[in-house]
Amino acid sequence: MASHRGVIWLRKLGNKDYIIISLALLLLIIILTTFDSSSPPIQSTTPNPPLGKLSLLRNAKSLGAVCLDGSPPGYHFRKGFGSGSRNWLLHIEGGGWCNSIKSCSLRQLTALGSSNFMEHEVPFSGILSEDALQNPDFFNWNKVKIRYCDGASLSGNAESEFHNGTKLFFRGRVIWKAIIDEIMSKGLGTSKQALLSGCSAGGLATLIHCDDFREILPKNVDVKCLADASFFLDESDISGNYTMRSFYRDVVHLQCFFPQEILKNTKTPIFLVNPAYDFWQIQNILSPDASDLYQSWQHCKRNIKNCNPNQLDILHGFRSSLLKAVNEFLNNKDGGVFINSCFIHCQTFMASTWHSPNSPRVNNKTIAEAVGDWYFNRKAVKEIDCPYPCNPTCHNMDFS
Ligand SMILES: *[C@@H]1O[C@H](CO)[C@@H](O)[C@H](O)[C@H]1NC(C)=O
Ligand SMILES: *[C@@H]1O[C@H](CO)[C@@H](O)[C@H](O)[C@H]1NC(C)=O
Ligand SMILES: *[C@@H]1O[C@H](CO)[C@@H](O)[C@H](O)[C@H]1NC(C)=O
């Protein structure tokens, strides 16, 4: 099964080896999951955030920049104002990956694979908010929310479509380029400051395309990247299984699969926001259902409060692996980190976790304040929380 999937991906993805490799392994790592469960059901605390209208990419078909099902990709735009009118913030939507013809075909029937299913308007909150109280540093910037419909963090690059009953298109890189070109003509091309951001699979896309985004913009533009909940670890699961890794060792070189490796090769300043107890990673990398033979993790992975002391030890071990993985990055003087000990996933696009009176803090700083301090060089930001359950400001998820 794994080799079948691997062959498909190797045939379909483009020629930037490290990208293919990083995705392919990531996809394998989550092979036990068909869909990401990564849209945390958190509502913005603001009752009526402004809405951004969906624009479909012009000339998508002739450019070959299409979603999994061949429909045009899209984005939502809200114009900046005042002192922010020449600054641009892009946010790439997340939503897991599809890792087989079957799961990608299913995805064609959702907004993550087809613009036919996308909402025509989406709320702009958290980092996309226009309210200075909710978004102190970026509220008046131009904002673009890029929809994610290629199933592979905007990095597939197959020329021809996969054809087997239904057609499937893997055109992530072409989508990325075409959307950036269109936004360039809307004003991004004459920006003064720019921030590329994204969460989960969209955060991985942010890391993958960060230097490319830097290259596209004129030299005098301040360009930085913010990756939220996308530091996926190369860890064994609770059964100690390294199945996917050993499979892939035969196919490609292991060195450059993971965000950790992408970071080493990226020159543009990056900020990582990541919970140390990322529920998505706990549910899908650390204790996937197939490895939890006796179902002993079911309660714990739905609510961290239900974890027994043994399980907590394992979770603390996962946190240690994360800290070890970012250790080298902490020496990067242009980089920033905010790692809070919360049981959550994305935290930047909801007001409740980005910046509000009761949003999570580390050293009394919200995520918005930390990112602002880093972006505007007000001070170095390397915020690392003490282990769970020391932080009472967390918004821990409860799936039970
Ligand atoms: C192509 O479709 C057939 C029948 O639907 C299926 O048995 C086969 O596995 C598919 N091939 C691939 C590579 O998905
Ligand atoms: C570990 O990997 C093997 C394949 O090498 C697989 O057959 C087995 O089901 C896996 N075990 C668990 C507990 O997931
Ligand atoms: C934490 O920050 C808030 C403002 O964001 C401030 O009012 C409060 O006094 C600070 N608390 C401490 C303990 O420094």
Coordinates of C-alpha atoms and ligand atoms in Angstrom, one line a residue:
M1 CA 0.0 0.0 0.0
A2 CA 2.7 2.4 1.0
S3 CA 4.8 1.7 -2.1
H4 CA 1.8 2.1 -4.3
R5 CA 1.2 5.6 -2.9
G6 CA 4.8 6.5 -3.0
V7 CA 5.0 5.6 -6.7
I8 CA 2.1 7.9 -7.4
W9 CA 3.6 10.8 -5.6
L10 CA 7.0 10.4 -7.1
R11 CA 5.4 10.3 -10.5
K12 CA 3.2 13.3 -9.9
L13 CA 5.3 15.7 -8.1
G14 CA 7.8 18.2 -9.6
N15 CA 11.5 18.2 -9.8
K16 CA 12.5 20.2 -6.7
D17 CA 13.7 17.2 -4.8
Y18 CA 13.5 18.5 -1.4
I19 CA 10.0 19.5 -1.7
I20 CA 8.8 16.2 -3.2
I21 CA 10.7 14.4 -0.5
S22 CA 9.5 16.5 2.4
L23 CA 5.9 16.1 1.3
A24 CA 6.1 12.5 0.4
L25 CA 7.4 11.6 3.8
L26 CA 4.9 13.8 5.5
L27 CA 2.2 12.2 3.6
L28 CA 3.4 8.9 4.6
I29 CA 3.7 9.9 8.2
I30 CA 0.1 10.7 8.2
I31 CA -0.8 7.7 6.1
L32 CA -3.2 6.5 8.8
T33 CA -5.2 9.5 8.4
T34 CA -7.3 10.2 5.3
F35 CA -8.2 13.6 6.3
D36 CA -6.8 16.2 8.5
S37 CA -8.9 16.9 11.6
S38 CA -7.2 20.2 11.7
S39 CA -9.9 22.8 11.7
P40 CA -10.2 23.4 15.3
P41 CA -13.8 24.2 16.1
I42 CA -13.0 27.5 17.7
Q43 CA -15.1 30.5 17.1
S44 CA -13.8 34.0 17.0
T45 CA -14.7 36.0 20.1
T46 CA -15.7 38.9 17.9
P47 CA -19.4 38.6 17.1
N48 CA -19.3 39.9 13.5
P49 CA -15.8 39.9 12.0
P50 CA -15.8 41.5 8.5
L51 CA -16.1 39.1 5.6
G52 CA -13.8 38.7 2.6
K53 CA -15.3 37.8 -0.8
L54 CA -14.0 34.9 -2.8
S55 CA -12.2 35.8 -6.0
L56 CA -11.5 32.9 -8.4
L57 CA -8.2 33.0 -10.2
R58 CA -8.5 34.6 -13.7
N59 CA -7.3 32.4 -16.6
A60 CA -6.8 29.5 -14.2
K61 CA -7.5 26.9 -16.9
S62 CA -5.2 28.4 -19.5
L63 CA -2.4 28.7 -16.9
G64 CA -3.1 25.1 -15.8
A65 CA -3.5 26.4 -12.2
V66 CA -6.4 24.3 -11.1
C67 CA -7.7 22.6 -7.9
L68 CA -7.7 18.8 -7.6
D69 CA -10.9 18.6 -9.7
G70 CA -9.9 21.1 -12.4
S71 CA -11.8 24.1 -11.0
P72 CA -10.1 27.5 -10.6
P73 CA -8.5 28.1 -7.2
G74 CA -9.4 31.2 -5.2
Y75 CA -8.6 33.7 -2.5
H76 CA -10.3 36.3 -0.4
F77 CA -9.0 39.9 -0.3
R78 CA -9.6 42.9 1.9
K79 CA -8.0 46.2 1.1
G80 CA -5.6 47.8 3.5
F81 CA -6.1 51.4 4.8
G82 CA -4.2 54.3 6.3
S83 CA -0.6 53.6 7.2
G84 CA -1.2 49.9 6.2
S85 CA -2.2 50.6 2.7
R86 CA 1.1 49.5 1.2
N87 CA 1.6 46.6 3.5
W88 CA 0.5 43.0 2.6
L89 CA -0.3 40.0 4.8
L90 CA -1.0 36.7 3.1
H91 CA -2.5 33.7 5.0
I92 CA -2.6 30.3 3.4
E93 CA -5.4 28.1 4.6
G94 CA -4.6 24.6 6.1
G95 CA -6.5 21.4 5.9
G96 CA -4.2 18.3 5.9
W97 CA -3.2 16.4 2.8
C98 CA -4.5 13.7 0.7
N99 CA -2.1 10.8 0.2
S100 CA -3.7 8.5 -2.3
I101 CA -5.8 8.6 -5.4
K102 CA -8.7 7.5 -3.3
S103 CA -8.4 10.2 -0.6
C104 CA -7.6 12.9 -3.3
S105 CA -10.7 11.8 -5.2
L106 CA -12.8 12.2 -2.1
R107 CA -11.3 15.6 -1.5
Q108 CA -12.5 16.8 -5.0
L109 CA -16.0 16.8 -3.4
T110 CA -15.0 19.3 -0.7
A111 CA -13.7 22.9 -0.6
L112 CA -10.2 21.5 0.0
G113 CA -10.3 20.1 -3.6
S114 CA -12.7 22.2 -5.5
S115 CA -13.8 25.9 -5.6
N116 CA -17.3 24.6 -6.5
F117 CA -17.6 23.9 -2.7
M118 CA -15.9 27.0 -1.3
E119 CA -17.8 29.5 0.8
H120 CA -18.3 32.8 -1.1
E121 CA -17.3 34.8 2.0
V122 CA -15.2 34.0 5.0
P123 CA -14.7 35.9 8.3
F124 CA -11.4 37.8 8.6
S125 CA -10.4 37.5 12.3
G126 CA -7.3 37.0 14.4
I127 CA -4.3 37.9 12.3
L128 CA -6.7 38.9 9.5
S129 CA -8.8 41.2 11.7
E130 CA -9.2 44.9 10.9
D131 CA -9.8 45.7 14.5
A132 CA -6.8 47.3 16.2
L133 CA -7.8 45.9 19.5
Q134 CA -7.8 42.4 18.1
N135 CA -4.8 42.8 15.8
P136 CA -2.6 45.7 17.0
D137 CA 0.1 45.5 14.4
F138 CA -1.5 44.3 11.2
F139 CA -5.1 45.5 11.4
N140 CA -4.8 48.0 8.5
W141 CA -2.7 45.9 6.2
N142 CA -4.0 44.5 2.9
K143 CA -5.0 41.0 3.6
V144 CA -5.4 37.9 1.4
K145 CA -6.6 34.5 2.6
I146 CA -5.4 32.0 0.0
R147 CA -7.6 28.9 -0.3
Y148 CA -6.0 25.5 -0.3
C149 CA -7.4 23.1 -2.9
D150 CA -4.4 21.1 -4.2
G151 CA -4.1 18.6 -1.4
A152 CA -0.3 18.9 -1.1
S153 CA 0.6 22.2 0.6
L154 CA 0.7 24.1 -2.8
S155 CA 3.7 22.0 -3.9
G156 CA 2.6 19.5 -6.5
N157 CA 3.8 20.1 -10.0
A158 CA 2.5 17.4 -12.3
E159 CA 2.1 18.5 -15.9
S160 CA -0.5 16.0 -16.9
E161 CA -3.5 15.0 -14.9
F162 CA -4.0 11.6 -13.3
H163 CA -6.7 9.9 -15.2
N164 CA -8.4 6.8 -13.9
G165 CA -12.2 7.1 -14.1
T166 CA -12.0 10.6 -12.5
K167 CA -9.4 13.2 -13.4
L168 CA -7.2 14.5 -10.7
F169 CA -4.9 17.5 -11.0
F170 CA -1.8 18.0 -8.8
R171 CA -0.9 21.7 -9.6
G172 CA 0.0 23.2 -6.3
R173 CA 3.1 25.0 -7.4
V174 CA 1.4 26.4 -10.5
I175 CA -1.5 27.6 -8.3
W176 CA 0.9 29.3 -5.9
K177 CA 2.7 31.1 -8.7
A178 CA -0.5 32.2 -10.5
I179 CA -2.2 33.5 -7.3
I180 CA 0.9 35.5 -6.3
D181 CA 1.1 36.9 -9.9
E182 CA -2.5 38.1 -9.7
I183 CA -2.0 39.6 -6.2
M184 CA 1.2 41.3 -7.4
S185 CA -0.9 43.2 -9.9
K186 CA -3.4 44.2 -7.2
G187 CA -0.6 46.0 -5.3
L188 CA 1.6 43.5 -3.7
G189 CA 4.2 44.4 -6.3
T190 CA 4.6 47.9 -4.9
S191 CA 4.4 46.9 -1.2
K192 CA 6.7 48.2 1.5
Q193 CA 6.2 45.4 4.0
A194 CA 5.0 41.8 3.5
L195 CA 4.2 38.8 5.7
L196 CA 3.5 35.4 4.3
S197 CA 1.7 33.2 6.9
G198 CA -0.3 30.0 7.1
C199 CA -1.4 27.3 9.5
S200 CA -1.0 23.6 9.5
A201 CA -0.7 22.4 5.9
G202 CA -0.8 26.1 5.0
G203 CA 2.1 26.7 7.4
L204 CA 4.1 24.0 5.7
A205 CA 3.3 25.8 2.3
T206 CA 4.5 29.0 3.9
L207 CA 7.8 27.4 4.9
I208 CA 8.2 25.8 1.4
H209 CA 7.5 29.0 -0.5
C210 CA 9.0 31.5 1.9
D211 CA 12.3 32.2 0.0
D212 CA 10.4 32.1 -3.2
F213 CA 8.1 34.8 -1.9
R214 CA 11.2 36.8 -0.9
E215 CA 12.6 36.5 -4.4
I216 CA 9.5 37.6 -6.2
L217 CA 9.2 40.9 -4.2
P218 CA 11.6 43.8 -4.8
K219 CA 14.7 43.8 -2.6
N220 CA 13.7 46.9 -0.6
V221 CA 10.5 45.2 0.7
D222 CA 10.6 43.8 4.2
V223 CA 9.6 40.2 3.8
K224 CA 9.1 37.7 6.6
C225 CA 7.2 34.4 7.1
L226 CA 5.0 33.1 9.9
A227 CA 4.3 29.4 10.2
D228 CA 1.6 28.4 12.6
A229 CA 1.2 24.8 13.9
S230 CA 3.3 23.4 11.1
F231 CA 6.3 22.1 12.8
F232 CA 5.6 18.4 12.1
L233 CA 8.0 16.1 13.8
D234 CA 9.8 13.1 12.5
E235 CA 8.9 10.9 15.6
S236 CA 8.1 7.3 16.1
D237 CA 4.6 6.6 17.5
I238 CA 3.6 5.1 20.8
S239 CA 4.1 1.6 19.4
G240 CA 7.7 2.6 18.4
N241 CA 6.9 2.0 14.8
Y242 CA 9.1 3.7 12.2
T243 CA 7.4 1.9 9.3
M244 CA 7.1 4.9 7.0
R245 CA 10.5 6.2 7.7
S246 CA 12.2 2.8 7.0
F247 CA 10.2 2.4 3.8
Y248 CA 11.3 5.8 2.6
R249 CA 14.9 5.4 3.5
D250 CA 15.0 3.0 0.5
V251 CA 13.6 5.6 -1.8
V252 CA 15.1 8.9 -0.9
H253 CA 17.5 10.5 1.4
L254 CA 16.0 11.1 4.8
Q255 CA 17.8 14.4 5.6
C256 CA 15.5 16.9 4.1
F257 CA 12.0 15.8 4.7
F258 CA 10.8 17.8 7.5
P259 CA 10.1 21.5 8.4
Q260 CA 13.2 21.2 10.5
E261 CA 15.2 20.7 7.4
I262 CA 13.4 23.3 5.3
L263 CA 14.2 25.8 8.0
K264 CA 17.9 25.1 7.7
N265 CA 17.7 26.0 4.0
T266 CA 15.6 29.1 4.3
K267 CA 17.2 32.5 4.4
T268 CA 14.2 34.7 4.9
P269 CA 13.3 35.5 8.5
I270 CA 10.8 33.0 9.9
F271 CA 8.6 33.0 13.0
L272 CA 7.2 29.7 14.4
V273 CA 4.1 29.6 16.5
N274 CA 3.5 26.1 17.7
P275 CA 1.8 24.4 20.7
A276 CA 4.1 22.0 22.5
Y277 CA 1.1 19.6 22.8
D278 CA -0.2 20.1 19.3
F279 CA -3.4 17.9 19.3
W280 CA -3.1 17.2 15.6
Q281 CA 0.4 15.8 16.0
I282 CA -0.6 13.9 19.1
Q283 CA -3.6 12.3 17.3
N284 CA -1.9 11.6 14.0
I285 CA 1.8 11.3 14.5
L286 CA 2.3 10.2 18.2
S287 CA -0.7 8.0 18.7
P288 CA -2.5 7.2 15.5
D289 CA -5.4 4.9 15.9
A290 CA -3.7 2.0 14.2
S291 CA -0.9 2.1 16.7
D292 CA -3.2 2.3 19.7
L293 CA -4.1 -1.4 19.7
Y294 CA -5.7 -1.4 23.1
Q295 CA -7.4 1.9 22.6
S296 CA -5.7 3.1 25.7
W297 CA -5.0 6.6 24.2
Q298 CA -8.5 7.4 23.1
H299 CA -9.4 9.5 26.2
C300 CA -6.1 11.2 26.5
K301 CA -5.9 12.3 22.9
R302 CA -9.3 13.8 23.0
N303 CA -8.6 15.8 26.1
I304 CA -5.2 16.3 27.7
K305 CA -6.8 16.4 31.1
N306 CA -7.6 12.7 30.7
C307 CA -4.0 11.6 30.3
N308 CA -2.6 9.4 32.9
P309 CA 0.9 10.0 34.3
N310 CA 2.5 7.6 31.9
Q311 CA 0.9 9.2 28.9
L312 CA 1.8 12.7 30.2
D313 CA 5.4 11.5 30.4
I314 CA 5.2 10.5 26.7
L315 CA 3.6 13.9 25.8
H316 CA 6.4 15.7 27.7
G317 CA 8.8 13.6 25.7
F318 CA 7.1 14.8 22.5
R319 CA 7.6 18.4 23.7
S320 CA 11.3 17.7 24.4
S321 CA 11.6 16.4 20.8
L322 CA 10.1 19.6 19.5
L323 CA 12.4 21.8 21.6
K324 CA 15.3 19.7 20.4
A325 CA 14.2 20.1 16.8
V326 CA 14.0 23.9 17.1
N327 CA 17.1 24.2 19.2
E328 CA 19.4 25.1 16.3
F329 CA 16.8 27.6 15.0
L330 CA 16.8 29.4 18.3
N331 CA 20.3 30.7 17.4
N332 CA 19.0 32.2 14.2
K333 CA 19.0 35.9 15.1
D334 CA 16.3 36.8 12.5
G335 CA 14.0 34.0 13.6
G336 CA 11.3 34.0 16.3
V337 CA 9.5 31.4 18.3
F338 CA 6.4 31.1 20.4
I339 CA 5.9 27.6 21.8
N340 CA 3.1 27.5 24.4
S341 CA 2.2 24.4 26.4
C342 CA -1.3 24.1 25.1
F343 CA -3.4 21.3 23.7
I344 CA -4.4 23.1 20.5
H345 CA -3.4 23.3 16.8
C346 CA -3.8 26.6 14.8
Q347 CA -3.7 29.8 16.9
T348 CA -3.2 32.7 14.6
F349 CA -6.5 33.2 12.8
M350 CA -8.9 33.2 15.8
A351 CA -9.2 36.3 17.9
S352 CA -9.5 34.1 21.0
T353 CA -6.0 32.7 20.6
W354 CA -4.3 35.5 18.6
H355 CA -5.0 38.5 20.8
S356 CA -7.7 39.0 23.3
P357 CA -7.9 39.7 27.1
N358 CA -8.0 35.9 27.8
S359 CA -5.9 34.6 25.0
P360 CA -2.9 32.4 25.7
R361 CA 0.2 34.2 26.9
V362 CA 3.8 33.3 27.5
N363 CA 5.7 35.7 29.8
N364 CA 2.5 37.8 29.7
K365 CA 2.8 38.2 26.0
T366 CA 0.0 37.2 23.5
I367 CA 0.9 35.6 20.2
A368 CA 0.0 38.8 18.3
E369 CA 2.4 40.8 20.6
A370 CA 5.2 38.3 20.1
V371 CA 4.8 38.2 16.3
G372 CA 4.6 42.1 16.2
D373 CA 7.7 42.4 18.4
W374 CA 9.6 40.1 16.0
Y375 CA 8.2 41.5 12.7
F376 CA 9.0 45.1 13.6
N377 CA 12.3 44.3 15.3
R378 CA 11.1 45.7 18.6
K379 CA 12.8 42.9 20.4
A380 CA 14.1 39.4 20.0
V381 CA 11.3 36.8 20.6
K382 CA 12.1 33.3 21.7
E383 CA 9.2 32.5 24.0
I384 CA 9.2 28.9 25.3
D385 CA 6.6 27.9 27.8
C386 CA 7.1 25.7 30.9
P387 CA 5.7 22.1 30.6
Y388 CA 2.0 21.4 30.8
P389 CA -0.1 22.1 32.9
C390 CA 1.8 25.2 34.1
N391 CA 0.1 27.7 31.8
P392 CA -3.4 28.7 33.0
T393 CA -4.0 30.9 29.9
C394 CA -4.2 28.0 27.4
H395 CA -7.3 27.3 25.4
N396 CA -7.0 23.5 25.6
M397 CA -9.3 21.6 23.2
D398 CA -11.8 19.0 24.4
F399 CA -13.0 16.5 21.7
S400 CA -14.6 14.1 24.2
Ligands
LIG1 C1 -7.8 2.7 -11.1 O1 -9.1 2.4 -11.0 C2 -9.4 1.0 -10.8 C3 -10.9 0.7 -10.8 O2 -11.6 1.8 -10.3 C4 -8.7 0.6 -9.5 O3 -8.9 -0.8 -9.3 C5 -7.2 0.9 -9.6 O4 -6.6 0.6 -8.3 C6 -7.0 2.4 -9.9 N1 -5.6 2.7 -10.0 C7 -5.0 3.5 -9.3 C8 -3.5 3.7 -9.5 O5 -5.6 4.1 -8.4
LIG2 C1 4.1 -1.3 12.3 O1 4.5 -1.3 10.9 C2 4.2 -2.6 10.3 C3 4.7 -2.5 8.8 O2 6.1 -2.5 8.9 C4 2.7 -2.8 10.2 O3 2.4 -4.0 9.6 C5 2.2 -2.8 11.6 O4 0.8 -2.8 11.6 C6 2.6 -1.5 12.4 N1 2.2 -1.7 13.8 C7 1.5 -0.8 14.3 C8 1.2 -1.1 15.8 O5 1.0 0.1 13.8
LIG3 C1 0.5 41.7 31.6 O1 0.2 42.5 30.5 C2 -0.9 43.3 30.6 C3 -1.1 44.1 29.4 O2 -1.1 43.3 28.3 C4 -0.7 44.3 31.8 O3 -1.9 45.0 32.0 C5 -0.4 43.4 33.1 O4 -0.1 44.3 34.1 C6 0.7 42.5 32.8 N1 0.9 41.6 34.0 C7 2.1 41.4 34.5 C8 2.1 40.5 35.7 O5 3.1 41.9 34.1

